PDB file of C-alpha atoms in Angstrom:
ATOM      1  CA  MET M   1      -0.233   0.178   0.242  1.00  0.00           C
ATOM      2  CA  ASN M   2       1.945   3.016  -1.583  1.00  0.00           C
ATOM      3  CA  ASP M   3       1.719   6.481   0.487  1.00  0.00           C
ATOM      4  CA  ASN M   4      -0.025   8.118  -2.300  1.00  0.00           C
ATOM      5  CA  PHE M   5      -2.821   5.660  -2.427  1.00  0.00           C
ATOM      6  CA  LYS M   6      -3.217   5.451   1.816  1.00  0.00           C
ATOM      7  CA  ALA M   7      -3.305   9.477   1.026  1.00  0.00           C
ATOM      8  CA  SER M   8      -6.468   9.091  -1.357  1.00  0.00           C
ATOM      9  CA  LEU M   9      -8.341   7.222   1.574  1.00  0.00           C
ATOM     10  CA  LYS M  10     -10.235   8.857   4.410  1.00  0.00           C
ATOM     11  CA  SER M  11      -9.082   5.980   6.854  1.00  0.00           C
ATOM     12  CA  THR M  12      -8.181   2.297   5.974  1.00  0.00           C
ATOM     13  CA  GLU M  13     -10.030   1.902   9.432  1.00  0.00           C
ATOM     14  CA  THR M  14     -13.487   3.149   8.090  1.00  0.00           C
ATOM     15  CA  GLU M  15     -13.130   0.788   4.803  1.00  0.00           C
ATOM     16  CA  ASP M  16     -14.455  -2.588   4.863  1.00  0.00           C
ATOM     17  CA  TRP M  17     -12.161  -5.639   3.622  1.00  0.00           C
ATOM     18  CA  LEU M  18     -13.992  -5.567  -0.049  1.00  0.00           C
ATOM     19  CA  ASP M  19     -13.413  -1.512  -0.499  1.00  0.00           C
ATOM     20  CA  LEU M  20      -9.697  -1.431   1.063  1.00  0.00           C
ATOM     21  CA  HIS M  21      -8.477  -4.409  -1.245  1.00  0.00           C
ATOM     22  CA  VAL M  22     -10.209  -4.301  -4.432  1.00  0.00           C
ATOM     23  CA  ILE M  23     -12.793  -1.295  -4.639  1.00  0.00           C
ATOM     24  CA  ARG M  24     -10.397   1.926  -3.377  1.00  0.00           C
ATOM     25  CA  PRO M  25      -6.944   0.355  -5.073  1.00  0.00           C
ATOM     26  CA  PHE M  26      -8.867   0.228  -8.715  1.00  0.00           C
ATOM     27  CA  CYS M  27     -10.470   3.757  -7.884  1.00  0.00           C
ATOM     28  CA  TYR M  28      -7.084   5.303  -6.986  1.00  0.00           C
ATOM     29  CA  TYR M  29      -5.923   4.272 -10.266  1.00  0.00           C
ATOM     30  CA  LEU M  30      -8.934   5.742 -12.047  1.00  0.00           C
ATOM     31  CA  ALA M  31      -8.533   8.512 -10.211  1.00  0.00           C
ATOM     32  CA  VAL M  32      -5.153   9.194 -11.277  1.00  0.00           C
ATOM     33  CA  PHE M  33      -6.355   9.149 -14.833  1.00  0.00           C
ATOM     34  CA  PHE M  34      -8.850  11.534 -13.726  1.00  0.00           C
ATOM     35  CA  ALA M  35      -6.829  13.971 -12.566  1.00  0.00           C
ATOM     36  CA  LYS M  36      -4.318  13.795 -15.769  1.00  0.00           C
ATOM     37  CA  PHE M  37      -7.123  15.496 -17.753  1.00  0.00           C
ATOM     38  CA  ASP M  38      -8.379  17.855 -14.795  1.00  0.00           C
ATOM     39  CA  ILE M  39     -11.478  16.295 -14.263  1.00  0.00           C
ATOM     40  CA  HIS M  40     -13.113  17.834 -11.126  1.00  0.00           C
ATOM     41  CA  PRO M  41     -14.299  15.544  -8.602  1.00  0.00           C
ATOM     42  CA  ASN M  42     -18.253  16.950  -8.943  1.00  0.00           C
ATOM     43  CA  THR M  43     -18.307  15.914 -12.422  1.00  0.00           C
ATOM     44  CA  ILE M  44     -17.302  12.445 -11.287  1.00  0.00           C
ATOM     45  CA  THR M  45     -20.062  12.482  -8.660  1.00  0.00           C
ATOM     46  CA  ILE M  46     -22.506  13.806 -11.313  1.00  0.00           C
ATOM     47  CA  TRP M  47     -21.762  10.830 -13.715  1.00  0.00           C
ATOM     48  CA  SER M  48     -22.341   8.519 -10.633  1.00  0.00           C
ATOM     49  CA  MET M  49     -25.617   9.667 -10.150  1.00  0.00           C
ATOM     50  CA  ILE M  50     -26.781   9.668 -13.897  1.00  0.00           C
ATOM     51  CA  ILE M  51     -25.189   6.220 -14.047  1.00  0.00           C
ATOM     52  CA  GLY M  52     -26.964   4.820 -11.350  1.00  0.00           C
ATOM     53  CA  ALA M  53     -29.947   6.379 -11.797  1.00  0.00           C
ATOM     54  CA  ALA M  54     -29.913   4.568 -15.454  1.00  0.00           C
ATOM     55  CA  SER M  55     -29.840   1.140 -14.069  1.00  0.00           C
ATOM     56  CA  ALA M  56     -33.300   1.454 -12.594  1.00  0.00           C
ATOM     57  CA  ALA M  57     -34.197   1.189 -16.267  1.00  0.00           C
ATOM     58  CA  PHE M  58     -32.749  -2.383 -16.345  1.00  0.00           C
ATOM     59  CA  PHE M  59     -33.831  -4.061 -13.132  1.00  0.00           C
ATOM     60  CA  ALA M  60     -37.789  -2.745 -13.930  1.00  0.00           C
ATOM     61  CA  CYS M  61     -36.968  -5.840 -16.135  1.00  0.00           C
ATOM     62  CA  GLY M  62     -38.258  -9.384 -14.798  1.00  0.00           C
ATOM     63  CA  SER M  63     -35.129 -11.909 -14.844  1.00  0.00           C
ATOM     64  CA  PHE M  64     -34.904 -15.297 -15.980  1.00  0.00           C
ATOM     65  CA  TYR M  65     -37.851 -16.949 -14.068  1.00  0.00           C
ATOM     66  CA  TYR M  66     -40.146 -14.356 -15.992  1.00  0.00           C
ATOM     67  CA  SER M  67     -38.235 -13.103 -18.871  1.00  0.00           C
ATOM     68  CA  GLY M  68     -35.296 -16.006 -19.426  1.00  0.00           C
ATOM     69  CA  THR M  69     -31.918 -15.029 -20.691  1.00  0.00           C
ATOM     70  CA  TRP M  70     -33.143 -11.906 -22.211  1.00  0.00           C
ATOM     71  CA  GLY M  71     -34.271 -11.132 -18.692  1.00  0.00           C
ATOM     72  CA  LEU M  72     -31.541 -12.559 -16.683  1.00  0.00           C
ATOM     73  CA  MET M  73     -28.851 -10.418 -19.245  1.00  0.00           C
ATOM     74  CA  MET M  74     -30.857  -6.776 -18.551  1.00  0.00           C
ATOM     75  CA  ASN M  75     -30.666  -8.065 -14.548  1.00  0.00           C
ATOM     76  CA  ILE M  76     -27.178  -8.319 -15.508  1.00  0.00           C
ATOM     77  CA  VAL M  77     -26.552  -5.043 -17.157  1.00  0.00           C
ATOM     78  CA  ALA M  78     -28.416  -2.883 -14.195  1.00  0.00           C
ATOM     79  CA  ILE M  79     -25.921  -4.659 -11.469  1.00  0.00           C
ATOM     80  CA  VAL M  80     -23.014  -3.708 -13.682  1.00  0.00           C
ATOM     81  CA  LEU M  81     -24.040   0.035 -14.288  1.00  0.00           C
ATOM     82  CA  LEU M  82     -24.824   0.238 -10.411  1.00  0.00           C
ATOM     83  CA  MET M  83     -21.319  -1.034  -9.613  1.00  0.00           C
ATOM     84  CA  VAL M  84     -19.803   1.229 -12.197  1.00  0.00           C
ATOM     85  CA  ALA M  85     -21.792   4.095 -10.216  1.00  0.00           C
ATOM     86  CA  ASP M  86     -20.593   2.775  -7.145  1.00  0.00           C
ATOM     87  CA  ILE M  87     -16.832   2.979  -8.523  1.00  0.00           C
ATOM     88  CA  PHE M  88     -17.244   6.568  -9.235  1.00  0.00           C
ATOM     89  CA  ASP M  89     -18.504   7.530  -6.278  1.00  0.00           C
ATOM     90  CA  CYS M  90     -15.469   6.175  -4.815  1.00  0.00           C
ATOM     91  CA  THR M  91     -13.716   7.569  -6.956  1.00  0.00           C
ATOM     92  CA  ASP M  92     -14.566  11.314  -6.646  1.00  0.00           C
ATOM     93  CA  GLY M  93     -13.364  11.534  -2.854  1.00  0.00           C
ATOM     94  CA  GLN M  94     -10.359   9.991  -3.799  1.00  0.00           C
ATOM     95  CA  LEU M  95      -9.574  12.256  -6.802  1.00  0.00           C
ATOM     96  CA  ALA M  96     -10.989  15.456  -4.515  1.00  0.00           C
ATOM     97  CA  ARG M  97      -7.867  14.423  -1.787  1.00  0.00           C
ATOM     98  CA  LEU M  98      -5.395  13.424  -4.547  1.00  0.00           C
ATOM     99  CA  THR M  99      -5.943  16.897  -6.357  1.00  0.00           C
ATOM    100  CA  GLY M 100      -6.835  19.203  -3.410  1.00  0.00           C
ATOM    101  CA  LYS M 101      -9.959  19.974  -4.802  1.00  0.00           C
ATOM    102  CA  LYS M 102     -12.167  19.433  -1.944  1.00  0.00           C
ATOM    103  CA  SER M 103     -15.363  21.531  -1.659  1.00  0.00           C
ATOM    104  CA  ARG M 104     -18.680  21.818   0.347  1.00  0.00           C
ATOM    105  CA  LEU M 105     -20.798  21.325  -2.949  1.00  0.00           C
ATOM    106  CA  GLY M 106     -18.527  18.032  -3.567  1.00  0.00           C
ATOM    107  CA  ARG M 107     -19.187  16.845   0.200  1.00  0.00           C
ATOM    108  CA  ILE M 108     -22.900  17.605   0.090  1.00  0.00           C
ATOM    109  CA  LEU M 109     -23.213  15.987  -3.877  1.00  0.00           C
ATOM    110  CA  ASP M 110     -21.678  12.845  -2.327  1.00  0.00           C
ATOM    111  CA  GLY M 111     -23.900  12.071  -0.185  1.00  0.00           C
ATOM    112  CA  VAL M 112     -26.834  12.873  -2.771  1.00  0.00           C
ATOM    113  CA  ALA M 113     -25.586  10.172  -5.089  1.00  0.00           C
ATOM    114  CA  GLY M 114     -26.952   6.746  -3.120  1.00  0.00           C
ATOM    115  CA  PHE M 115     -30.376   8.493  -3.100  1.00  0.00           C
ATOM    116  CA  ALA M 116     -29.820   9.621  -6.708  1.00  0.00           C
ATOM    117  CA  TRP M 117     -29.949   6.043  -7.594  1.00  0.00           C
ATOM    118  CA  PHE M 118     -31.961   4.493  -5.365  1.00  0.00           C
ATOM    119  CA  ILE M 119     -35.186   6.726  -5.632  1.00  0.00           C
ATOM    120  CA  PRO M 120     -35.759   5.297  -9.151  1.00  0.00           C
ATOM    121  CA  ILE M 121     -34.722   2.197  -8.805  1.00  0.00           C
ATOM    122  CA  TYR M 122     -37.301   1.632  -5.798  1.00  0.00           C
ATOM    123  CA  HIS M 123     -39.821   2.819  -7.908  1.00  0.00           C
ATOM    124  CA  LEU M 124     -39.005   0.690 -10.667  1.00  0.00           C
ATOM    125  CA  LEU M 125     -38.608  -2.360  -8.169  1.00  0.00           C
ATOM    126  CA  VAL M 126     -42.121  -1.573  -7.419  1.00  0.00           C
ATOM    127  CA  TYR M 127     -43.364  -1.239 -11.029  1.00  0.00           C
ATOM    128  CA  ARG M 128     -41.780  -4.616 -11.474  1.00  0.00           C
ATOM    129  CA  PHE M 129     -43.772  -6.130  -9.250  1.00  0.00           C
ATOM    130  CA  TYR M 130     -46.995  -4.900 -10.651  1.00  0.00           C
ATOM    131  CA  LEU M 131     -45.886  -6.735 -13.995  1.00  0.00           C
ATOM    132  CA  HIS M 132     -44.360  -9.769 -12.461  1.00  0.00           C
ATOM    133  CA  HIS M 133     -45.701 -11.381  -8.948  1.00  0.00           C
ATOM    134  CA  ASP M 134     -46.253 -14.899  -9.526  1.00  0.00           C
ATOM    135  CA  ILE M 135     -43.608 -16.448  -6.888  1.00  0.00           C
ATOM    136  CA  GLU M 136     -45.046 -13.683  -4.601  1.00  0.00           C
ATOM    137  CA  PHE M 137     -48.655 -14.661  -4.876  1.00  0.00           C
ATOM    138  CA  SER M 138     -47.813 -18.410  -5.481  1.00  0.00           C
ATOM    139  CA  LEU M 139     -45.702 -18.503  -2.110  1.00  0.00           C
ATOM    140  CA  LEU M 140     -48.953 -16.553  -0.312  1.00  0.00           C
ATOM    141  CA  GLY M 141     -51.490 -18.173  -1.704  1.00  0.00           C
ATOM    142  CA  ILE M 142     -52.938 -15.251  -3.191  1.00  0.00           C
ATOM    143  CA  GLU M 143     -55.388 -15.676  -6.360  1.00  0.00           C
ATOM    144  CA  ASP M 144     -53.754 -13.556  -9.136  1.00  0.00           C
ATOM    145  CA  THR M 145     -57.266 -11.431 -10.046  1.00  0.00           C
ATOM    146  CA  PRO M 146     -56.319  -7.508 -10.826  1.00  0.00           C
ATOM    147  CA  GLN M 147     -57.962  -6.346  -7.831  1.00  0.00           C
ATOM    148  CA  ASN M 148     -55.576  -8.217  -5.667  1.00  0.00           C
ATOM    149  CA  VAL M 149     -52.559  -7.234  -8.020  1.00  0.00           C
ATOM    150  CA  LEU M 150     -53.425  -3.427  -7.141  1.00  0.00           C
ATOM    151  CA  ILE M 151     -53.759  -3.927  -3.475  1.00  0.00           C
ATOM    152  CA  ALA M 152     -50.596  -6.238  -3.290  1.00  0.00           C
ATOM    153  CA  THR M 153     -48.870  -3.250  -5.567  1.00  0.00           C
ATOM    154  CA  ALA M 154     -49.725  -0.345  -2.946  1.00  0.00           C
ATOM    155  CA  ILE M 155     -48.868  -2.744   0.001  1.00  0.00           C
ATOM    156  CA  VAL M 156     -45.049  -2.997  -1.890  1.00  0.00           C
ATOM    157  CA  TYR M 157     -45.302   0.450  -2.314  1.00  0.00           C
ATOM    158  CA  GLY M 158     -45.499   1.248   1.344  1.00  0.00           C
ATOM    159  CA  LEU M 159     -43.245  -1.039   1.932  1.00  0.00           C
ATOM    160  CA  GLY M 160     -40.720   0.775  -0.425  1.00  0.00           C
ATOM    161  CA  LEU M 161     -41.505   3.888   1.155  1.00  0.00           C
ATOM    162  CA  VAL M 162     -40.587   2.878   4.703  1.00  0.00           C
ATOM    163  CA  SER M 163     -37.610   0.970   3.444  1.00  0.00           C
ATOM    164  CA  GLY M 164     -36.247   4.083   1.327  1.00  0.00           C
ATOM    165  CA  ILE M 165     -36.868   6.895   3.793  1.00  0.00           C
ATOM    166  CA  ALA M 166     -36.501   4.901   7.257  1.00  0.00           C
ATOM    167  CA  GLY M 167     -33.733   2.228   5.808  1.00  0.00           C
ATOM    168  CA  LEU M 168     -32.092   3.410   3.138  1.00  0.00           C
ATOM    169  CA  ALA M 169     -31.708   7.395   4.127  1.00  0.00           C
ATOM    170  CA  GLY M 170     -31.566   6.755   7.746  1.00  0.00           C
ATOM    171  CA  GLN M 171     -29.102   4.169   8.001  1.00  0.00           C
ATOM    172  CA  GLN M 172     -26.660   5.285   5.287  1.00  0.00           C
ATOM    173  CA  ARG M 173     -26.763   9.032   7.120  1.00  0.00           C
ATOM    174  CA  LEU M 174     -26.172   7.490  10.400  1.00  0.00           C
ATOM    175  CA  ALA M 175     -23.112   5.250   8.849  1.00  0.00           C
ATOM    176  CA  ASP M 176     -21.725   8.450   7.403  1.00  0.00           C
ATOM    177  CA  TYR M 177     -22.079  10.314  10.457  1.00  0.00           C
ATOM    178  CA  TYR M 178     -20.215   7.519  12.640  1.00  0.00           C
ATOM    179  CA  ILE M 179     -17.461   7.125   9.657  1.00  0.00           C
ATOM    180  CA  GLN M 180     -16.963  11.009  10.407  1.00  0.00           C
ATOM    181  CA  VAL M 181     -17.142  11.083  14.122  1.00  0.00           C
ATOM    182  CA  HIS M 182     -14.564   8.563  14.094  1.00  0.00           C
ATOM    183  CA  LEU M 183     -12.330  10.359  12.046  1.00  0.00           C
ATOM    184  CA  PHE M 184     -12.573  13.217  13.895  1.00  0.00           C
ATOM    185  CA  PHE M 185     -11.175  11.669  16.840  1.00  0.00           C
ATOM    186  CA  LEU M 186      -8.602   9.955  14.935  1.00  0.00           C
ATOM    187  CA  LYS M 187      -7.224  12.550  12.497  1.00  0.00           C
ATOM    188  CA  GLY M 188      -8.839  15.572  13.968  1.00  0.00           C
ATOM    189  CA  GLU M 189     -11.208  18.093  12.503  1.00  0.00           C
ATOM    190  CA  LYS M 190      -8.786  18.437   9.039  1.00  0.00           C
ATOM    191  CA  GLY M 191      -8.939  15.024   8.968  1.00  0.00           C
ATOM    192  CA  SER M 192     -12.491  14.485   8.891  1.00  0.00           C
ATOM    193  CA  GLU M 193     -15.939  16.148   7.290  1.00  0.00           C
ATOM    194  CA  LEU M 194     -17.682  15.888  10.779  1.00  0.00           C
ATOM    195  CA  ASP M 195     -20.513  18.969  10.446  1.00  0.00           C
ATOM    196  CA  SER M 196     -22.899  20.574  12.240  1.00  0.00           C
ATOM    197  CA  SER M 197     -26.318  21.679  11.319  1.00  0.00           C
ATOM    198  CA  LYS M 198     -25.884  24.830  13.754  1.00  0.00           C
ATOM    199  CA  ARG M 199     -22.619  25.598  11.140  1.00  0.00           C
ATOM    200  CA  GLN M 200     -24.418  24.609   8.018  1.00  0.00           C
ATOM    201  CA  GLN M 201     -27.258  26.702   8.739  1.00  0.00           C
ATOM    202  CA  GLU M 202     -25.123  29.942   9.551  1.00  0.00           C
ATOM    203  CA  LEU M 203     -23.065  29.235   6.225  1.00  0.00           C
ATOM    204  CA  TYR M 204     -26.466  29.042   4.115  1.00  0.00           C
ATOM    205  CA  ASP M 205     -27.849  32.436   5.683  1.00  0.00           C
ATOM    206  CA  GLN M 206     -24.821  34.090   4.304  1.00  0.00           C
ATOM    207  CA  MET M 207     -25.593  32.730   0.997  1.00  0.00           C
ATOM    208  CA  THR M 208     -27.317  34.930  -1.685  1.00  0.00           C
ATOM    209  CA  PRO M 209     -28.435  34.773  -5.033  1.00  0.00           C
ATOM    210  CA  GLU M 210     -25.383  37.179  -5.957  1.00  0.00           C
ATOM    211  CA  THR M 211     -22.686  35.113  -4.659  1.00  0.00           C
ATOM    212  CA  HIS M 212     -23.949  31.723  -4.842  1.00  0.00           C
ATOM    213  CA  SER M 213     -26.575  29.888  -7.552  1.00  0.00           C
ATOM    214  CA  TRP M 214     -29.799  28.187  -7.110  1.00  0.00           C
ATOM    215  CA  VAL M 215     -28.468  24.973  -7.278  1.00  0.00           C
ATOM    216  CA  GLU M 216     -25.619  25.838  -4.499  1.00  0.00           C
ATOM    217  CA  ARG M 217     -28.450  26.958  -1.918  1.00  0.00           C
ATOM    218  CA  TYR M 218     -30.774  24.431  -2.848  1.00  0.00           C
ATOM    219  CA  PHE M 219     -28.228  21.620  -1.533  1.00  0.00           C
ATOM    220  CA  GLN M 220     -26.899  23.537   1.495  1.00  0.00           C
ATOM    221  CA  LYS M 221     -30.776  24.108   2.568  1.00  0.00           C
ATOM    222  CA  SER M 222     -30.834  20.647   2.305  1.00  0.00           C
ATOM    223  CA  TYR M 223     -27.871  19.368   3.705  1.00  0.00           C
ATOM    224  CA  ILE M 224     -28.767  21.218   7.039  1.00  0.00           C
ATOM    225  CA  ASP M 225     -31.550  19.200   7.223  1.00  0.00           C
ATOM    226  CA  TYR M 226     -29.373  15.904   6.923  1.00  0.00           C
ATOM    227  CA  THR M 227     -26.983  17.072   9.521  1.00  0.00           C
ATOM    228  CA  ARG M 228     -29.888  18.144  11.583  1.00  0.00           C
ATOM    229  CA  LYS M 229     -31.410  14.353  10.956  1.00  0.00           C
ATOM    230  CA  GLN M 230     -27.780  12.996  12.548  1.00  0.00           C
ATOM    231  CA  GLU M 231     -27.907  15.014  15.646  1.00  0.00           C
ATOM    232  CA  GLN M 232     -31.221  13.577  16.176  1.00  0.00           C
ATOM    233  CA  VAL M 233     -30.479  10.463  16.497  1.00  0.00           C
ATOM    234  CA  THR M 234     -27.295  10.487  18.391  1.00  0.00           C
ATOM    235  CA  PRO M 235     -28.295  12.600  21.702  1.00  0.00           C
ATOM    236  CA  GLN M 236     -25.941  11.247  23.713  1.00  0.00           C
ATOM    237  CA  PHE M 237     -22.878  12.015  21.211  1.00  0.00           C
ATOM    238  CA  GLN M 238     -23.892  15.500  21.490  1.00  0.00           C
ATOM    239  CA  ARG M 239     -24.229  15.659  25.155  1.00  0.00           C
ATOM    240  CA  LEU M 240     -20.756  14.515  24.695  1.00  0.00           C
ATOM    241  CA  LEU M 241     -19.236  16.868  22.532  1.00  0.00           C
ATOM    242  CA  GLN M 242     -20.991  20.017  24.733  1.00  0.00           C
ATOM    243  CA  THR M 243     -18.940  18.636  27.446  1.00  0.00           C
ATOM    244  CA  MET M 244     -15.934  18.543  26.229  1.00  0.00           C
ATOM    245  CA  ARG M 245     -16.227  21.827  24.893  1.00  0.00           C
ATOM    246  CA  ARG M 246     -17.266  22.989  28.100  1.00  0.00           C
ATOM    247  CA  LYS M 247     -14.267  20.901  29.679  1.00  0.00           C
ATOM    248  CA  TYR M 248     -11.673  21.609  27.327  1.00  0.00           C
ATOM    249  CA  GLY M 249     -12.339  25.041  25.447  1.00  0.00           C
ATOM    250  CA  SER M 250     -12.879  23.882  22.124  1.00  0.00           C
ATOM    251  CA  LEU M 251     -12.749  20.656  20.595  1.00  0.00           C
ATOM    252  CA  ASP M 252      -9.294  21.096  19.135  1.00  0.00           C
ATOM    253  CA  ALA M 253      -7.946  20.494  22.790  1.00  0.00           C
ATOM    254  CA  ILE M 254      -9.325  17.151  23.078  1.00  0.00           C
ATOM    255  CA  PRO M 255      -6.683  15.632  25.150  1.00  0.00           C
ATOM    256  CA  ALA M 256      -4.595  12.563  23.397  1.00  0.00           C
ATOM    257  CA  SER M 257      -5.835  10.334  25.971  1.00  0.00           C
ATOM    258  CA  VAL M 258      -9.698  10.928  25.413  1.00  0.00           C
ATOM    259  CA  ARG M 259      -9.270  10.577  21.695  1.00  0.00           C
ATOM    260  CA  GLN M 260      -7.888   7.516  22.508  1.00  0.00           C
ATOM    261  CA  GLU M 261     -10.339   6.129  24.589  1.00  0.00           C
ATOM    262  CA  PHE M 262     -12.741   7.138  22.221  1.00  0.00           C
ATOM    263  CA  HIS M 263     -11.260   5.715  19.381  1.00  0.00           C
ATOM    264  CA  ASP M 264     -11.008   2.029  21.206  1.00  0.00           C
ATOM    265  CA  GLN M 265     -14.855   1.703  21.967  1.00  0.00           C
ATOM    266  CA  SER M 266     -16.009   3.477  18.072  1.00  0.00           C
ATOM    267  CA  LEU M 267     -13.046   1.110  16.348  1.00  0.00           C
ATOM    268  CA  PRO M 268     -15.152  -2.395  16.962  1.00  0.00           C
ATOM    269  CA  VAL M 269     -18.855  -0.061  15.977  1.00  0.00           C
ATOM    270  CA  ILE M 270     -17.260   0.854  13.140  1.00  0.00           C
ATOM    271  CA  PHE M 271     -17.013  -2.950  11.774  1.00  0.00           C
ATOM    272  CA  TRP M 272     -20.778  -3.217  12.078  1.00  0.00           C
ATOM    273  CA  ASN M 273     -21.074   0.569  10.829  1.00  0.00           C
ATOM    274  CA  GLY M 274     -19.794  -0.844   7.485  1.00  0.00           C
ATOM    275  CA  LEU M 275     -22.755  -3.427   6.700  1.00  0.00           C
ATOM    276  CA  LEU M 276     -24.603  -0.117   6.681  1.00  0.00           C
ATOM    277  CA  THR M 277     -23.141   0.948   3.488  1.00  0.00           C
ATOM    278  CA  PHE M 278     -23.555   0.305   0.052  1.00  0.00           C
ATOM    279  CA  ASN M 279     -21.165  -2.725  -0.354  1.00  0.00           C
ATOM    280  CA  PHE M 280     -22.953  -5.060   1.969  1.00  0.00           C
ATOM    281  CA  ARG M 281     -26.596  -3.402   0.562  1.00  0.00           C
ATOM    282  CA  GLU M 282     -26.093  -4.205  -2.763  1.00  0.00           C
ATOM    283  CA  PHE M 283     -25.071  -7.428  -2.916  1.00  0.00           C
ATOM    284  CA  TRP M 284     -28.313  -8.396  -1.562  1.00  0.00           C
ATOM    285  CA  LEU M 285     -30.631  -6.145  -3.765  1.00  0.00           C
ATOM    286  CA  PHE M 286     -28.635  -8.086  -6.862  1.00  0.00           C
ATOM    287  CA  LEU M 287     -29.715 -11.376  -5.326  1.00  0.00           C
ATOM    288  CA  PHE M 288     -33.259 -10.750  -4.790  1.00  0.00           C
ATOM    289  CA  CYS M 289     -33.249  -9.144  -8.330  1.00  0.00           C
ATOM    290  CA  LEU M 290     -31.442 -12.196  -9.957  1.00  0.00           C
ATOM    291  CA  LEU M 291     -33.999 -14.334  -8.089  1.00  0.00           C
ATOM    292  CA  ASP M 292     -36.926 -12.896  -9.184  1.00  0.00           C
ATOM    293  CA  VAL M 293     -37.989 -11.721  -5.595  1.00  0.00           C
ATOM    294  CA  PRO M 294     -37.303  -8.060  -5.355  1.00  0.00           C
ATOM    295  CA  VAL M 295     -39.733  -7.058  -2.937  1.00  0.00           C
ATOM    296  CA  MET M 296     -37.475  -8.958  -0.282  1.00  0.00           C
ATOM    297  CA  THR M 297     -35.049  -6.297  -0.842  1.00  0.00           C
ATOM    298  CA  PHE M 298     -37.553  -3.867   0.952  1.00  0.00           C
ATOM    299  CA  LEU M 299     -38.330  -6.195   3.689  1.00  0.00           C
ATOM    300  CA  TRP M 300     -34.352  -6.727   4.157  1.00  0.00           C
ATOM    301  CA  GLU M 301     -33.649  -3.438   4.798  1.00  0.00           C
ATOM    302  CA  ILE M 302     -36.229  -2.622   7.045  1.00  0.00           C
ATOM    303  CA  VAL M 303     -35.736  -5.957   9.053  1.00  0.00           C
ATOM    304  CA  VAL M 304     -32.281  -6.800   8.953  1.00  0.00           C
ATOM    305  CA  LEU M 305     -30.211  -4.040   8.085  1.00  0.00           C
ATOM    306  CA  GLY M 306     -32.988  -2.174  10.815  1.00  0.00           C
ATOM    307  CA  LEU M 307     -31.861  -3.884  13.583  1.00  0.00           C
ATOM    308  CA  ILE M 308     -27.984  -3.656  12.783  1.00  0.00           C
ATOM    309  CA  TRP M 309     -28.783   0.167  12.796  1.00  0.00           C
ATOM    310  CA  LEU M 310     -30.314  -0.330  16.032  1.00  0.00           C
ATOM    311  CA  TYR M 311     -27.632  -1.967  17.780  1.00  0.00           C
ATOM    312  CA  VAL M 312     -25.041   0.514  15.704  1.00  0.00           C
ATOM    313  CA  ASN M 313     -26.979   3.563  17.282  1.00  0.00           C
ATOM    314  CA  ARG M 314     -27.977   1.804  20.876  1.00  0.00           C
ATOM    315  CA  ARG M 315     -23.847   0.657  20.964  1.00  0.00           C
ATOM    316  CA  HIS M 316     -22.503   4.350  20.140  1.00  0.00           C
ATOM    317  CA  GLU M 317     -24.956   5.972  22.027  1.00  0.00           C
ATOM    318  CA  ALA M 318     -24.072   3.781  25.208  1.00  0.00           C
ATOM    319  CA  PHE M 319     -20.096   4.657  24.935  1.00  0.00           C
ATOM    320  CA  CYS M 320     -20.638   8.073  24.356  1.00  0.00           C
ATOM    321  CA  LYS M 321     -23.031   8.471  27.542  1.00  0.00           C
ATOM    322  CA  LYS M 322     -20.325   6.373  29.643  1.00  0.00           C
ATOM    323  CA  LEU M 323     -17.361   8.783  28.486  1.00  0.00           C
ATOM    324  CA  ASN M 324     -19.494  11.731  29.310  1.00  0.00           C
ATOM    325  CA  GLU M 325     -20.037  10.817  32.526  1.00  0.00           C
ATOM    326  CA  SER M 326     -16.150  10.012  32.920  1.00  0.00           C
ATOM    327  CA  ILE M 327     -15.070  13.569  31.945  1.00  0.00           C
ATOM    328  CA  SER M 328     -17.833  15.340  33.776  1.00  0.00           C
ATOM    329  CA  ASN M 329     -16.575  13.400  36.807  1.00  0.00           C
ATOM    330  CA  GLU M 330     -13.049  14.230  36.550  1.00  0.00           C
TER     331      GLU M 330
END
């Protein structure tokens, strides 16, 4: 692992095995290639969003059970496109770190990319269920009538909304936050992108139509809500931050021993946190689509990934509360 490659990563501790040993090395060479042509990281992010969204049209096709070899090929195309989108989404950050072309808009766009992929994908998975539902109806003993199809599709759409809003959005938002929190205690403020809703609101209030485009202002306003929701589900960590500011004057003055203690408690959580990010999630999406039961994607995210989210959140909050009490009692 050469120094340039390591410099392109946020941290080796926040990468899972597949990312660290397969995806990130490939993205590094891709980033070096893009850097030679002076391509901006935000351009790569936008390409990622377009390619990922385009995969939805292919995921809408039934796979082998319903459409034979043609359907299987359409699903394989969808998988390849979404993998390419993910590779570009990884590349943009490494390119930004290699070239120094980091920007607040880039940080916001990077967080938006996944939603740009999955909103159309989830909607077209519901449409796919509307067209192809023999497997589910057979397993549940439901008669395939027009009325039952409409009722079942409405239920699946509801599952998709829960999966998308409480599942995908909530889970990945928390996973991203805990990665940035870990990096903050590992590398300090300059080595992380730990943001607060208060600071984002201040930045938004300084924006005017004369100084910033409507696109920048729109994304900045959306980012305020993004960071606020991260803070709402981590009350013990927010109290810990307040205690540290009061105790040490500023977060930059946190003693090395306290940083180390937090790091040691956070590191085991980061493993489970990684299961909420894209690699683990996409494997099950691909599997369920190839098996022609894409509705299982929604149930998997709601139930299994929901339990992992709950475990990660509770465990992180528990050690934050304990550390907060320890610092307060010093």
